[in-house]
């Protein structure tokens, strides 16, 4: 009798799906970089005016109104934009649209783990290039792997730093494959590389409404690239990807950026305070351009994270990643959450593990 194992696509045998789920809902969730600064008022605004009676109808196939809005704000053509159900969907279809079995996928490591995951599902040969000194981009290593697809995260998750812009521009201009530039966290810093991506024939800029806009639960992201690339991505995605309510909220959020800017400002203040407090508890805290900080724990990161969960606070353990022994990543949120974290951490640093 044939087993499921034998029927499965071969590349899935060695894959485990990264999971962000927590069983306990009463926990302070500082492990997935969602925005903890409350509700984006765009949600309320749309909820009050949205025609729920029309939810029987399919949304527009390619989220035309949202694309037009983005196009005018970003000074590109709507044909150069594709909308995704979260940017994760876009990462998936980029691999689907460009990887043949065995093609080389390359990423600097450590970085966001879903790039590699989707490339692997789509049967790529994976090449990971360890970050250089100071978490900088190993440009030569990446170029010399001659990748069909390379994924770069700017600023980088989980290290929190911006890569040198010239290195990215070099990869964009010299790489003969697709260059995916993930700007999920660009709203938190002064970097914007859309112009550089659009100068390049094979670049794709991916962005999300899940972070600074605080809409992770609605699932909306977009990618900007030359029309031929966008057309190829459309080919492999599901039609009607974005639901009509989400599309309306994303548009409203783009029209009223005040809330987003205010919470980014507040986050930066808390990031500074949290960095100093963790530093004084003995953590080595790295500078961050994102809504999270990476730090090296003075005690074993696995023990720290397990004990914090028991105290009702979830942070992420990166201890098993290259370069990141005993490192943890903490999402920065409002002061009350940061205080809860600090209160829970302090006794653990003194070895009071359960
Ligand atoms: N890119 C990066 C770098 C991320 O950290 C995340 C979420 N953690 C995503 C993409 C995916 O975000 P979403 O699917 O919610 O848009």
mmCIF file of C-alpha atoms in Angstrom, residues 37 263-277 293 332-339 342:
data_model
loop_
_atom_site.group_PDB
_atom_site.id
_atom_site.type_symbol
_atom_site.label_atom_id
_atom_site.label_comp_id
_atom_site.label_asym_id
_atom_site.label_seq_id
_atom_site.Cartn_x
_atom_site.Cartn_y
_atom_site.Cartn_z
ATOM 1 C CA UNK A 37 0.043 50.043 19.184
ATOM 2 C CA UNK A 263 3.050 54.903 16.271
ATOM 3 C CA UNK A 264 6.385 54.619 14.481
ATOM 4 C CA UNK A 265 7.544 57.639 16.479
ATOM 5 C CA UNK A 266 6.348 56.117 19.748
ATOM 6 C CA UNK A 267 7.891 52.750 18.883
ATOM 7 C CA UNK A 268 11.293 54.394 18.354
ATOM 8 C CA UNK A 269 11.122 55.978 21.798
ATOM 9 C CA UNK A 270 10.307 52.646 23.410
ATOM 10 C CA UNK A 271 12.994 50.912 21.359
ATOM 11 C CA UNK A 272 15.583 53.279 22.761
ATOM 12 C CA UNK A 273 14.354 52.807 26.327
ATOM 13 C CA UNK A 274 14.097 49.019 26.042
ATOM 14 C CA UNK A 275 17.576 48.800 24.517
ATOM 15 C CA UNK A 276 19.037 50.750 27.434
ATOM 16 C CA UNK A 277 17.149 48.720 30.056
ATOM 17 C CA UNK A 293 15.539 44.458 18.667
ATOM 18 C CA UNK A 332 8.957 46.644 20.471
ATOM 19 C CA UNK A 333 5.519 47.783 21.568
ATOM 20 C CA UNK A 334 3.835 50.211 23.959
ATOM 21 C CA UNK A 335 5.472 51.029 27.257
ATOM 22 C CA UNK A 336 3.190 48.811 29.380
ATOM 23 C CA UNK A 337 4.204 45.704 27.406
ATOM 24 C CA UNK A 338 7.867 46.604 27.557
ATOM 25 C CA UNK A 339 7.563 47.024 31.314
ATOM 26 C CA UNK A 342 11.450 43.834 31.728
#
